[in-house]
């Protein structure tokens, strides 16, 4: 006899009953059922969207309540008061001071506007928002006295409001835009006196600043491969999804299987807070996402009225910036609390920003304003709900039509044997002609190449985003002008643009705002080498794709080590470099846990890759996979810098207490646990497809190489006569509670390269059930 836990909303008591003897709910109550299988994966079924979201929130809180409670403090702008002014937290793609976070929330969040925007979402999406809030609050009420240690007894664990939920969603949307520039918004102030003229910064400095802000080459990345019927040998499609996301914080993935009988049945994972599967599969189609190269914002260069830096010109007419005074509460180290204020300034384009490292300064003559395409994006829930019901890749593509997918490509395969890649993400509608007509000052225009920032002339109204009625969302590029490829062989993406989806695929009429034809990521090179090799070996199977990804081949080692080792043989200049040569000569050029010397190469290449002119063959856009190549060791200046990089790497590894030829698994470990779990994989700059690394620290320490981002929810999905055949690993596990059995259980699977099968069909879920069935009755 199946047993379940039956509980009513509004009651903290749970009554254990036999399923056959349970009392049917009243006519106004709906029930959500939560069944857990191996590794704590919940299978959640409900008759409607509100009740389903209620169950998702409850189940997610079982695993991650403290994480959610702390994020609620963040989006409310109460971190400085709650955790102190001296603290920091993750915002966007970097660590930001609590006071800065609070001021940004006060500046960016407009609850009335978010409420109006959400009123335009579907009834299903709105019901899910309300259901999620109710489900989370139910969990808090039921477990107030039994919370995990990280938030037990803390006054900051409070119920969620619908306004809070809207803010949580907004933060996910603007992750790659306003949130990345939060400090630029709150720091921007008019010049107090005559400002110094802007200084033109070196291109390398611009690129470094943009990279550290997370505006280019962010640690958030991914690989995805889709194979069609020509390559699988089964007539079906096959997908490998490999997102590289943080292992800590609200952007961790969480697995779920969601069913509304008669409407949809979808399984996979999602980040943030919401009751939708963002990466996953249904019975007909599987998909994954990769962070795309599309621009999420534009910066507008303002020409200021002489003598008044708070007025700017548009079409020759002065317009006044709008000041707004923000107030937050902040707690000092001695426990005292005080109010602090700051003024932010807004223009017709958006808030004024100041980023001195990028040369974006507010002077007597110029200022810069940020226009964020994802601000107020309340369409994403409806996009992913449409994904859940798609029956093939064309329907999946059509699900993007509302322009709700915020900042990712979609790669997919279906049971009919089709493979698809598309970038229908949120991108301002600015084409190549408008970019040329709206060029700003030469210095600002120079940001586009090295820093990836598009600056438009803010003195012309014609330089606003297009609003010609061609798009369902005014100002955004419509689906018809976004890239799409559907093939029967294969497609891939590793965070370079759609141009590199397949060697034979061509795209026309796509704005440079979506992507260009420069290959920047070493992982893209690796994909364009390894995927064709995989296909050439014979029919592609899930096991073959898994093995290819987890082979952990180090592309840059293969590219540069032959020249380095040849120079070693000719004579390394010091005992340290000789020892480094010996260790690297014995390395297998992979990043497996038993690969000896991989950590030394990482330390070496992290420095050597920045040496000007380091490659023997420079990058050639006509040979993007083959170049750059080799080391220019015949150049004395370059060779000196390369030897210095190797000596430095040897010193760093030894100072950290590790042997130069130590197995990688003894050096590379997860930051989220003190358990000694060996982690395989390598960094993006090494060209290792299975990307793992550290978001905020570079270099080895006595604690080794501590991993806090990278391969996260990795899945393979194909199809048979029953439906999907899926295997997946959530590398860090379902729970952020260290006391949970699901905090690191899947990390051990990942370490051992073991891919568990996911139960999708009801009979498989029932057979593999772990623990009791939880049935929550939800009354209006």
XYZ file of C-alpha atoms in Angstrom:
780
model
C 0.000 0.000 0.000
C 1.400 3.413 -0.986
C 1.676 5.821 1.921
C 1.586 9.575 1.712
C 1.677 12.684 3.808
C -1.575 14.634 3.567
C -1.544 18.222 4.747
C -3.876 21.178 4.372
C -2.777 24.670 3.435
C -2.914 26.899 6.440
C -2.138 24.053 8.850
C 1.289 23.227 10.177
C 0.247 19.682 11.031
C 0.801 16.804 8.658
C -1.302 13.684 8.975
C 0.067 10.362 7.766
C -2.677 8.391 6.014
C -2.994 5.428 3.719
C -3.694 6.591 0.172
C -6.690 4.298 -0.156
C -8.206 5.690 3.025
C -7.521 9.391 2.576
C -10.478 11.709 2.681
C -11.093 13.417 -0.665
C -10.504 17.144 -0.559
C -13.407 19.525 -0.372
C -14.847 20.915 -3.569
C -12.806 24.088 -3.321
C -9.463 22.445 -2.491
C -6.910 21.271 -5.017
C -4.139 18.795 -4.326
C -0.513 18.833 -5.399
C 1.466 15.611 -5.159
C 5.233 15.550 -4.645
C 7.080 12.277 -5.222
C 10.841 12.148 -4.758
C 13.103 9.736 -6.612
C 16.859 9.163 -6.417
C 18.987 12.174 -5.440
C 15.944 14.059 -4.213
C 14.461 14.853 -7.621
C 10.798 15.892 -7.110
C 8.036 14.821 -9.468
C 5.242 17.321 -8.906
C 1.723 16.875 -10.233
C -1.267 19.178 -9.858
C -4.543 19.915 -11.676
C -3.802 23.592 -12.382
C -0.963 26.092 -12.612
C -1.495 27.782 -9.261
C -1.451 24.499 -7.388
C 1.532 23.222 -9.368
C 3.590 26.313 -8.544
C 2.537 25.978 -4.903
C 4.063 22.498 -4.860
C 7.235 23.618 -6.666
C 7.843 26.395 -4.143
C 7.250 24.038 -1.220
C 9.590 21.379 -2.613
C 12.263 23.919 -3.513
C 12.100 25.346 0.005
C 12.594 21.864 1.428
C 15.992 21.928 -0.264
C 16.914 25.623 -0.337
C 14.824 27.679 2.078
C 17.745 29.629 3.556
C 19.037 30.565 0.117
C 15.613 31.895 -0.863
C 15.153 33.760 2.412
C 18.468 35.532 1.992
C 17.702 36.432 -1.638
C 14.448 37.991 -0.478
C 16.484 40.281 1.790
C 18.569 41.175 -1.266
C 15.715 42.040 -3.638
C 13.954 44.038 -0.913
C 17.054 46.207 -0.588
C 17.548 45.367 3.076
C 20.991 43.771 3.121
C 22.872 46.615 4.838
C 20.304 46.825 7.615
C 20.097 43.044 8.027
C 23.656 41.838 7.477
C 25.642 45.033 7.991
C 27.209 47.670 5.777
C 30.562 45.907 5.702
C 29.217 42.770 4.054
C 29.089 41.846 0.379
C 26.920 39.586 -1.720
C 26.612 38.339 -5.262
C 24.752 40.728 -7.537
C 24.659 40.146 -11.249
C 28.032 38.580 -11.970
C 30.133 39.967 -9.147
C 30.421 40.593 -5.425
C 28.975 43.961 -4.428
C 28.860 45.813 -1.089
C 25.560 45.510 0.766
C 24.894 49.250 0.732
C 25.468 49.395 -3.010
C 23.064 46.502 -3.514
C 20.392 48.221 -1.451
C 20.763 51.499 -3.318
C 20.565 49.640 -6.621
C 17.366 47.881 -5.582
C 15.882 51.220 -4.535
C 16.912 52.718 -7.875
C 15.946 49.874 -10.188
C 12.883 48.253 -8.683
C 9.560 49.914 -9.487
C 6.907 47.743 -7.890
C 4.022 49.603 -9.501
C 5.551 49.226 -12.971
C 6.312 45.543 -12.391
C 2.727 44.986 -11.299
C 1.453 46.658 -14.482
C 3.801 44.596 -16.621
C 2.804 41.337 -14.956
C -0.848 42.172 -15.616
C -0.060 41.668 -19.326
C 1.252 38.130 -18.745
C -1.030 35.150 -19.303
C -3.479 34.012 -16.656
C -1.349 30.870 -16.251
C 1.809 32.878 -15.594
C 0.070 35.098 -13.062
C -1.459 32.087 -11.328
C 1.965 30.480 -11.061
C 3.461 33.595 -9.498
C 0.726 33.675 -6.863
C 0.943 29.929 -6.295
C 4.704 30.072 -5.788
C 4.334 32.776 -3.153
C 1.678 30.784 -1.312
C 3.700 27.571 -1.444
C 6.849 29.179 -0.071
C 4.891 30.857 2.717
C 3.233 27.554 3.565
C 6.633 25.941 3.989
C 7.796 28.756 6.277
C 4.644 28.400 8.378
C 5.019 24.624 8.603
C 8.732 24.655 9.475
C 9.358 27.915 11.326
C 10.915 26.039 14.253
C 12.784 23.478 12.182
C 14.730 25.472 9.607
C 18.294 24.549 8.590
C 21.166 25.895 10.642
C 21.996 28.672 8.165
C 18.751 30.507 8.877
C 17.300 28.856 11.969
C 15.861 31.414 14.367
C 16.768 34.317 12.099
C 14.380 37.262 12.055
C 15.103 37.834 8.362
C 13.257 34.646 7.394
C 9.879 36.161 6.600
C 6.977 35.381 4.262
C 7.220 36.269 0.607
C 4.888 38.784 -1.040
C 3.796 38.917 -4.658
C 5.867 42.082 -5.030
C 8.893 40.130 -3.762
C 8.237 37.426 -6.340
C 8.116 39.971 -9.127
C 11.441 41.363 -7.936
C 13.004 37.892 -7.899
C 11.943 37.425 -11.506
C 13.240 40.865 -12.471
C 16.668 40.098 -11.055
C 16.952 36.983 -13.216
C 15.979 39.001 -16.287
C 18.543 41.790 -15.788
C 21.392 39.509 -14.680
C 23.400 40.319 -17.819
C 22.530 44.014 -17.996
C 21.460 46.393 -15.213
C 22.577 44.043 -12.430
C 26.043 43.820 -13.965
C 26.206 47.639 -13.937
C 24.544 48.196 -10.566
C 27.479 50.086 -9.099
C 27.633 52.263 -12.220
C 24.035 53.324 -11.642
C 24.298 54.219 -7.971
C 27.736 55.866 -8.250
C 26.807 58.288 -11.006
C 26.834 61.918 -9.839
C 27.136 65.233 -11.698
C 30.616 66.744 -11.799
C 31.076 68.985 -8.763
C 33.524 71.209 -10.551
C 35.002 71.399 -14.003
C 35.722 67.787 -14.849
C 38.895 66.580 -16.447
C 38.743 65.640 -20.094
C 38.105 61.983 -20.823
C 41.238 59.917 -21.304
C 41.423 57.338 -24.054
C 42.171 54.004 -22.405
C 44.256 51.162 -23.905
C 42.195 48.458 -25.582
C 43.604 45.773 -23.281
C 42.492 47.773 -20.226
C 38.990 48.173 -21.652
C 38.710 44.441 -22.291
C 39.956 43.619 -18.789
C 37.480 46.016 -17.178
C 34.570 44.684 -19.226
C 35.564 41.116 -18.413
C 35.730 41.828 -14.681
C 32.290 43.446 -14.858
C 30.978 40.295 -16.533
C 30.074 42.153 -19.726
C 32.290 40.000 -21.946
C 33.473 36.411 -21.526
C 31.391 35.942 -18.360
C 31.816 32.777 -16.286
C 28.176 32.034 -17.048
C 28.473 29.939 -20.179
C 27.535 26.591 -21.651
C 27.939 23.977 -24.342
C 25.051 22.343 -26.155
C 25.079 19.834 -28.987
C 22.057 18.642 -30.969
C 22.261 15.679 -33.323
C 19.757 14.848 -36.042
C 18.712 11.607 -37.691
C 21.667 11.603 -40.094
C 24.104 11.176 -37.214
C 22.252 9.173 -34.551
C 21.409 6.098 -36.612
C 18.038 5.781 -34.879
C 15.984 8.277 -36.870
C 15.587 10.257 -33.621
C 17.271 13.372 -32.363
C 19.754 13.501 -29.485
C 20.697 16.431 -27.254
C 23.602 17.082 -24.934
C 23.137 20.123 -22.696
C 26.019 21.346 -20.556
C 25.353 24.723 -18.905
C 28.201 26.299 -16.919
C 26.580 28.169 -14.050
C 27.421 29.024 -10.432
C 27.579 26.243 -7.868
C 26.402 28.636 -5.146
C 23.695 31.299 -4.994
C 20.304 31.716 -6.600
C 21.579 30.881 -10.076
C 22.100 27.256 -9.114
C 19.926 24.877 -11.092
C 17.324 22.743 -9.333
C 15.821 19.617 -10.899
C 12.073 19.058 -11.201
C 9.468 17.094 -13.107
C 6.213 18.996 -13.567
C 2.880 17.568 -14.684
C -0.545 19.077 -15.187
C -2.546 16.133 -16.540
C -3.929 16.853 -19.969
C -1.806 19.998 -20.373
C 1.892 19.210 -20.128
C 4.492 16.848 -18.736
C 8.003 18.298 -18.627
C 11.228 17.486 -16.783
C 14.548 19.231 -16.341
C 15.885 22.095 -14.263
C 15.604 25.820 -13.659
C 17.506 28.617 -11.923
C 16.244 31.347 -9.654
C 12.712 31.084 -8.345
C 9.845 29.934 -10.492
C 7.804 26.925 -11.425
C 9.053 26.442 -14.972
C 11.576 24.049 -16.482
C 14.093 26.208 -18.340
C 16.351 23.410 -19.597
C 14.827 19.987 -20.104
C 12.551 17.813 -22.182
C 9.054 16.496 -22.723
C 7.921 13.388 -24.598
C 8.768 14.885 -28.002
C 11.566 17.420 -27.763
C 14.588 18.257 -25.593
C 16.376 21.573 -25.310
C 19.220 23.359 -23.591
C 20.413 26.940 -23.419
C 23.749 28.682 -23.822
C 24.429 32.310 -22.934
C 24.254 34.147 -26.242
C 26.288 36.989 -27.696
C 23.217 39.210 -28.154
C 23.372 42.673 -26.616
C 20.950 43.244 -23.731
C 21.391 46.999 -23.485
C 22.705 50.052 -25.217
C 24.517 53.012 -23.725
C 23.528 56.454 -25.000
C 26.083 59.244 -25.151
C 24.501 62.487 -23.954
C 25.659 65.899 -25.121
C 25.149 68.222 -22.181
C 23.893 71.770 -22.174
C 26.846 74.109 -21.552
C 26.908 75.202 -17.937
C 24.366 72.619 -16.734
C 25.537 68.985 -16.546
C 22.040 67.821 -15.574
C 20.491 68.899 -18.879
C 21.155 67.204 -22.209
C 20.249 67.830 -25.835
C 17.949 65.716 -28.016
C 17.417 66.991 -31.562
C 18.856 70.294 -30.408
C 16.345 70.729 -27.595
C 17.404 70.669 -23.933
C 15.892 68.019 -21.689
C 16.178 67.867 -17.926
C 17.518 64.796 -16.141
C 15.237 63.599 -13.390
C 16.845 63.235 -9.957
C 15.549 60.754 -7.420
C 16.729 60.576 -3.822
C 17.068 57.066 -2.436
C 17.113 56.131 1.226
C 18.282 52.917 2.863
C 18.892 51.733 6.412
C 22.410 50.567 7.225
C 23.868 48.817 10.270
C 27.392 49.728 11.351
C 29.940 47.400 12.942
C 28.862 48.529 16.420
C 25.262 47.505 15.713
C 23.870 51.023 15.355
C 21.527 51.709 12.465
C 21.307 54.904 10.454
C 19.606 56.190 7.337
C 21.715 56.893 4.273
C 20.698 58.687 1.106
C 21.918 58.939 -2.445
C 20.599 60.594 -5.580
C 20.369 58.835 -8.920
C 19.636 60.511 -12.225
C 17.380 59.311 -15.035
C 17.018 60.345 -18.676
C 14.660 59.462 -21.501
C 17.015 56.573 -22.273
C 17.367 55.307 -18.718
C 19.605 55.902 -15.680
C 22.855 57.806 -15.957
C 25.854 55.539 -15.367
C 29.506 56.148 -14.590
C 32.177 53.530 -15.311
C 35.579 55.243 -15.183
C 37.448 52.061 -16.108
C 35.569 52.046 -19.408
C 35.962 55.760 -19.966
C 32.254 56.354 -19.289
C 32.557 59.467 -17.137
C 30.095 62.231 -16.364
C 31.899 65.412 -17.427
C 30.870 68.999 -18.171
C 30.141 68.058 -21.775
C 29.191 64.371 -21.856
C 27.287 61.816 -19.824
C 26.083 58.274 -20.489
C 22.722 56.585 -19.938
C 21.825 52.889 -19.847
C 18.818 51.466 -21.712
C 18.103 47.888 -20.590
C 16.128 45.645 -22.946
C 15.355 43.112 -20.218
C 14.075 45.580 -17.637
C 10.440 44.713 -16.970
C 10.619 41.447 -18.934
C 7.585 39.564 -17.611
C 7.275 37.297 -20.650
C 9.757 34.542 -19.791
C 7.341 32.349 -17.823
C 5.020 32.198 -20.819
C 7.957 31.376 -23.101
C 9.017 28.381 -21.034
C 5.417 27.234 -20.591
C 5.189 27.135 -24.377
C 8.442 25.154 -24.494
C 6.833 22.580 -22.222
C 4.061 21.816 -24.726
C 6.102 21.861 -27.959
C 5.958 18.661 -29.998
C 8.925 19.379 -32.306
C 11.723 21.892 -32.775
C 9.657 24.165 -35.010
C 7.033 24.540 -32.305
C 9.837 25.123 -29.823
C 11.153 27.889 -32.053
C 7.677 29.407 -32.290
C 7.536 29.450 -28.470
C 10.140 32.237 -28.596
C 7.819 34.554 -30.513
C 6.822 36.604 -27.466
C 10.524 37.523 -26.916
C 10.573 36.373 -23.323
C 13.789 34.309 -23.293
C 16.138 36.857 -21.710
C 19.764 36.149 -22.603
C 20.300 32.665 -24.034
C 20.430 30.660 -27.255
C 18.291 27.550 -27.561
C 19.684 24.274 -28.898
C 17.194 21.417 -29.334
C 16.525 17.975 -30.801
C 13.226 16.191 -31.341
C 11.937 12.664 -31.691
C 11.524 13.234 -35.438
C 15.271 13.543 -35.925
C 15.672 17.309 -36.219
C 18.410 19.404 -34.622
C 17.955 23.140 -34.049
C 19.913 26.155 -32.885
C 18.397 29.604 -32.548
C 19.042 32.857 -30.779
C 15.672 34.495 -30.189
C 16.650 36.299 -27.033
C 15.943 39.849 -25.885
C 18.004 42.145 -28.157
C 17.436 45.841 -28.914
C 16.207 46.362 -32.470
C 19.153 48.265 -33.901
C 20.471 47.163 -37.288
C 23.854 47.736 -38.930
C 22.686 50.863 -40.758
C 21.415 52.448 -37.559
C 24.642 51.570 -35.749
C 26.546 53.467 -38.434
C 24.168 56.445 -38.451
C 24.146 56.689 -34.661
C 27.861 56.417 -33.976
C 28.909 58.360 -30.856
C 32.267 60.020 -30.282
C 35.203 57.948 -31.556
C 36.305 57.155 -28.014
C 32.878 55.809 -27.030
C 32.507 53.979 -30.337
C 35.774 52.231 -29.528
C 34.134 50.342 -26.669
C 32.237 48.054 -29.019
C 35.197 45.936 -30.061
C 37.263 45.291 -26.917
C 34.505 45.771 -24.313
C 31.454 44.583 -26.255
C 29.482 47.713 -25.333
C 27.353 49.433 -27.956
C 27.174 53.200 -27.475
C 24.674 55.218 -29.525
C 24.364 58.927 -30.075
C 21.885 60.018 -27.422
C 21.483 63.479 -28.923
C 19.279 62.142 -31.742
C 15.777 60.785 -31.188
C 16.259 58.721 -34.355
C 18.895 56.729 -32.473
C 16.317 55.057 -30.256
C 15.451 51.419 -30.805
C 13.110 50.711 -33.700
C 9.427 50.910 -32.912
C 7.934 50.316 -36.357
C 5.318 47.756 -35.355
C 7.265 44.781 -36.730
C 7.920 43.357 -33.266
C 5.400 42.171 -30.662
C 7.515 44.019 -28.094
C 8.305 47.571 -29.181
C 12.027 48.162 -29.497
C 13.085 44.490 -29.545
C 14.288 42.491 -32.536
C 11.449 40.205 -33.729
C 11.797 36.475 -34.239
C 11.773 36.848 -38.034
C 15.102 38.711 -37.932
C 16.833 36.414 -35.461
C 19.040 33.445 -36.462
C 17.611 29.948 -36.888
C 19.086 26.704 -38.212
C 17.263 23.358 -38.356
C 19.366 20.497 -39.660
C 19.336 16.720 -39.803
C 23.048 16.289 -39.001
C 24.178 18.431 -36.043
C 24.501 21.896 -34.527
C 26.348 23.191 -31.484
C 27.055 26.329 -29.456
C 29.695 27.170 -26.867
C 28.883 30.868 -26.308
C 30.304 32.327 -29.480
C 27.724 33.625 -31.912
C 25.335 31.678 -34.107
C 27.845 32.043 -36.989
C 29.691 29.037 -35.585
C 26.720 26.694 -35.202
C 27.904 24.414 -38.025
C 30.698 24.835 -40.609
C 28.253 24.732 -43.520
C 25.482 26.875 -42.021
C 25.042 30.409 -43.328
C 22.950 33.235 -41.883
C 21.802 36.440 -43.555
C 20.163 39.644 -42.433
C 21.000 39.369 -38.745
C 21.971 42.536 -36.857
C 25.468 42.837 -35.376
C 23.613 43.383 -32.089
C 22.927 39.619 -32.081
C 26.427 38.441 -32.927
C 29.382 38.689 -35.268
C 31.740 36.343 -37.098
C 34.683 36.558 -34.686
C 35.467 33.315 -32.875
C 36.538 34.258 -29.347
C 36.022 31.232 -27.137
C 38.549 28.382 -27.085
C 35.625 26.077 -26.230
C 34.008 26.944 -29.568
C 37.183 25.788 -31.303
C 37.089 22.617 -29.234
C 33.471 21.978 -30.169
C 34.167 22.474 -33.869
C 36.962 19.901 -33.574
C 35.459 17.353 -31.210
C 31.853 17.227 -32.442
C 32.848 16.337 -36.034
C 35.232 13.715 -34.627
C 32.387 12.259 -32.585
C 30.145 12.156 -35.646
C 32.876 10.588 -37.795
C 33.312 7.652 -35.410
C 29.844 6.348 -36.174
C 26.307 6.735 -34.908
C 26.188 9.215 -32.031
C 24.737 7.677 -28.878
C 24.118 9.273 -25.477
C 27.034 7.332 -24.035
C 29.358 8.482 -26.830
C 28.371 12.133 -26.332
C 28.848 11.835 -22.572
C 32.274 10.284 -23.025
C 33.314 13.002 -25.464
C 32.386 15.778 -23.063
C 33.992 14.113 -20.060
C 37.162 13.200 -21.948
C 38.318 16.641 -20.753
C 40.664 17.315 -23.649
C 42.732 20.458 -23.168
C 42.812 22.244 -26.526
C 45.354 24.925 -25.656
C 47.780 22.337 -24.361
C 47.604 20.618 -27.729
C 48.064 23.966 -29.456
C 51.031 25.378 -27.541
C 52.826 22.563 -25.709
C 54.643 21.139 -28.762
C 56.513 24.427 -29.255
C 57.109 24.862 -25.525
C 58.481 21.347 -25.112
C 60.682 21.787 -28.183
C 62.134 24.883 -26.538
C 62.529 22.871 -23.328
C 64.527 20.267 -25.213
C 66.762 23.002 -26.590
C 67.413 24.160 -23.050
C 65.202 25.725 -20.388
C 66.854 28.792 -18.838
C 66.527 27.902 -15.120
C 66.103 24.964 -12.738
C 62.487 25.970 -12.132
C 61.623 26.047 -15.833
C 63.441 22.733 -16.300
C 61.261 21.198 -13.600
C 58.181 22.725 -15.215
C 59.177 21.229 -18.558
C 59.577 17.802 -16.989
C 56.122 17.922 -15.390
C 54.386 19.155 -18.527
C 56.164 16.576 -20.677
C 54.608 13.831 -18.535
C 51.095 15.272 -18.634
C 48.463 13.542 -20.798
C 46.965 16.901 -21.902
C 43.603 16.098 -20.373
C 41.878 17.448 -17.275
C 40.793 14.190 -15.674
C 41.161 13.602 -11.947
C 44.174 11.359 -12.586
C 45.860 13.726 -15.072
C 49.245 14.739 -13.639
C 50.396 18.288 -14.273
C 47.121 19.812 -15.494
C 47.146 22.335 -12.644
C 50.641 23.490 -13.594
C 49.589 24.137 -17.162
C 46.596 26.153 -15.974
C 48.802 28.393 -13.842
C 51.261 28.761 -16.713
C 48.749 29.478 -19.453
C 46.746 31.899 -17.333
C 49.800 34.182 -17.447
C 51.379 33.209 -20.747
C 48.167 33.634 -22.743
C 48.266 37.378 -21.966
C 51.782 37.847 -23.419
C 51.481 40.161 -26.449
C 52.191 38.283 -29.671
C 52.532 34.966 -27.868
C 51.212 32.846 -30.736
C 53.429 31.712 -33.583
C 50.391 31.866 -35.898
C 47.966 34.668 -34.975
C 44.198 34.455 -35.188
C 42.923 34.384 -38.758
C 39.192 34.885 -39.253
C 39.422 32.727 -42.369
C 40.846 29.857 -40.290
C 39.037 30.304 -36.980
C 39.377 26.695 -35.814
C 43.045 26.291 -36.737
C 44.220 29.608 -35.315
C 45.787 30.993 -33.228
C 48.433 28.292 -32.967
C 51.869 27.567 -31.508
C 54.189 29.686 -29.403
C 56.491 32.301 -30.943
C 59.526 30.993 -29.098
C 61.853 32.188 -31.873
C 61.067 35.748 -30.752
C 63.435 36.520 -27.867
C 61.069 38.970 -26.156
C 58.146 36.564 -26.314
C 60.278 33.624 -25.221
C 61.483 35.573 -22.188
C 57.916 36.276 -21.106
C 56.874 32.653 -21.686
C 59.749 31.331 -19.564
C 58.847 33.859 -16.858
C 55.254 32.591 -16.933
C 56.430 28.990 -16.520
C 58.769 29.879 -13.663
C 55.997 31.816 -11.941
C 53.626 28.859 -12.323
C 56.182 26.483 -10.801
C 56.669 28.852 -7.864
C 52.925 29.247 -7.316
C 52.246 25.516 -7.345
C 55.081 24.769 -4.946
C 54.193 27.671 -2.646
C 50.670 26.276 -2.433
C 52.136 22.966 -1.269
C 51.464 20.795 -4.307
C 53.760 18.714 -6.463
C 54.171 19.848 -10.045
C 52.947 16.461 -11.260
C 50.186 15.971 -8.691
C 46.991 14.340 -10.011
C 44.435 17.037 -10.778
C 41.878 15.395 -8.489
C 44.096 16.031 -5.471
C 44.313 19.733 -6.323
C 40.938 20.640 -7.822
C 38.063 20.456 -5.333
C 34.642 22.079 -4.857
C 34.326 25.262 -2.815
C 30.796 24.415 -1.641
C 31.948 21.615 0.671
C 34.952 20.648 2.749
C 34.556 17.073 1.566
C 37.527 16.015 -0.509
C 35.683 15.258 -3.723
C 37.878 15.254 -6.813
C 36.622 17.491 -9.627
C 37.505 16.944 -13.275
C 37.289 19.589 -16.017
C 39.120 22.785 -16.888
C 38.835 26.477 -17.609
C 37.383 28.142 -20.693
C 40.751 29.775 -21.485
C 42.234 26.283 -21.751
C 39.606 25.185 -24.262
C 38.273 22.385 -22.046
C 34.664 21.737 -23.038
C 33.781 20.468 -19.571
C 34.288 23.909 -18.081
C 34.831 24.363 -14.339
C 36.585 27.140 -12.501
C 36.418 29.921 -9.949
C 34.314 33.021 -10.507
C 36.176 35.433 -8.265
C 39.657 34.098 -7.642
C 42.448 33.147 -9.989
C 45.402 30.992 -9.166
C 46.215 28.090 -6.922
C 46.253 28.407 -3.124
C 47.076 26.057 -0.238
C 43.449 24.931 -0.525
C 44.109 23.997 -4.149
C 41.944 25.052 -7.062
C 38.530 25.599 -5.476
C 35.696 25.285 -7.968
C 32.553 27.390 -7.625
C 31.081 27.410 -11.121
C 30.947 25.403 -14.305
C 29.247 22.233 -15.458
C 25.994 22.185 -13.510
C 22.843 20.520 -14.876
C 24.301 18.334 -17.625
C 21.893 16.116 -19.566
C 21.659 13.841 -22.565
C 18.238 13.123 -24.042
C 17.146 10.985 -26.942
C 13.870 9.212 -27.706
C 12.494 5.721 -28.143
C 8.987 4.404 -28.786
C 7.923 5.263 -25.222
C 9.262 8.799 -25.227
C 12.364 10.469 -23.767
C 15.416 8.541 -22.635
C 17.294 10.918 -20.375
C 20.365 10.842 -18.202
C 21.521 13.826 -16.175
C 23.742 15.024 -13.355
C 23.172 18.092 -11.220
C 26.812 18.399 -10.249
C 26.358 20.068 -6.859
C 23.135 18.318 -5.808
C 19.629 19.556 -5.091
C 20.149 21.118 -1.666
C 22.160 24.022 -0.293
C 21.756 22.676 3.243
C 25.029 20.929 4.200
C 23.051 18.559 6.442
C 20.945 17.301 3.541
C 21.790 13.943 1.942
C 21.368 15.767 -1.378
C 23.961 18.463 -0.746
C 26.818 16.616 -2.465
C 25.435 13.238 -3.553
C 25.484 14.113 -7.241
C 28.894 15.773 -6.932
C 30.225 12.312 -6.187
C 28.462 10.980 -9.286
C 30.020 13.752 -11.332
C 33.465 12.975 -9.941
C 33.050 9.334 -10.971
C 31.515 10.277 -14.370
C 28.328 8.369 -13.563
C 25.166 9.508 -15.348
C 21.925 8.440 -13.612
C 18.861 7.612 -15.682
C 15.926 9.963 -15.066
C 12.513 8.364 -14.503
C 9.922 10.172 -16.635
C 7.017 7.784 -17.183
C 4.546 7.403 -14.272
C 5.286 3.721 -13.794
C 9.023 4.417 -13.651
C 8.536 7.224 -11.138
C 6.361 4.989 -8.950
C 8.867 2.150 -9.079
C 11.812 4.397 -8.197
C 10.060 6.422 -5.502
C 12.188 7.216 -2.463
C 10.385 8.020 0.782
C 6.786 9.003 1.316
C 4.514 10.782 -1.123
C 3.674 14.301 -0.001
C 0.172 15.476 -0.884
C -0.645 19.082 -0.063
C -4.225 20.314 -0.146
C -4.428 23.890 -1.319
C -7.540 25.831 -0.432
C -8.263 29.232 -2.004
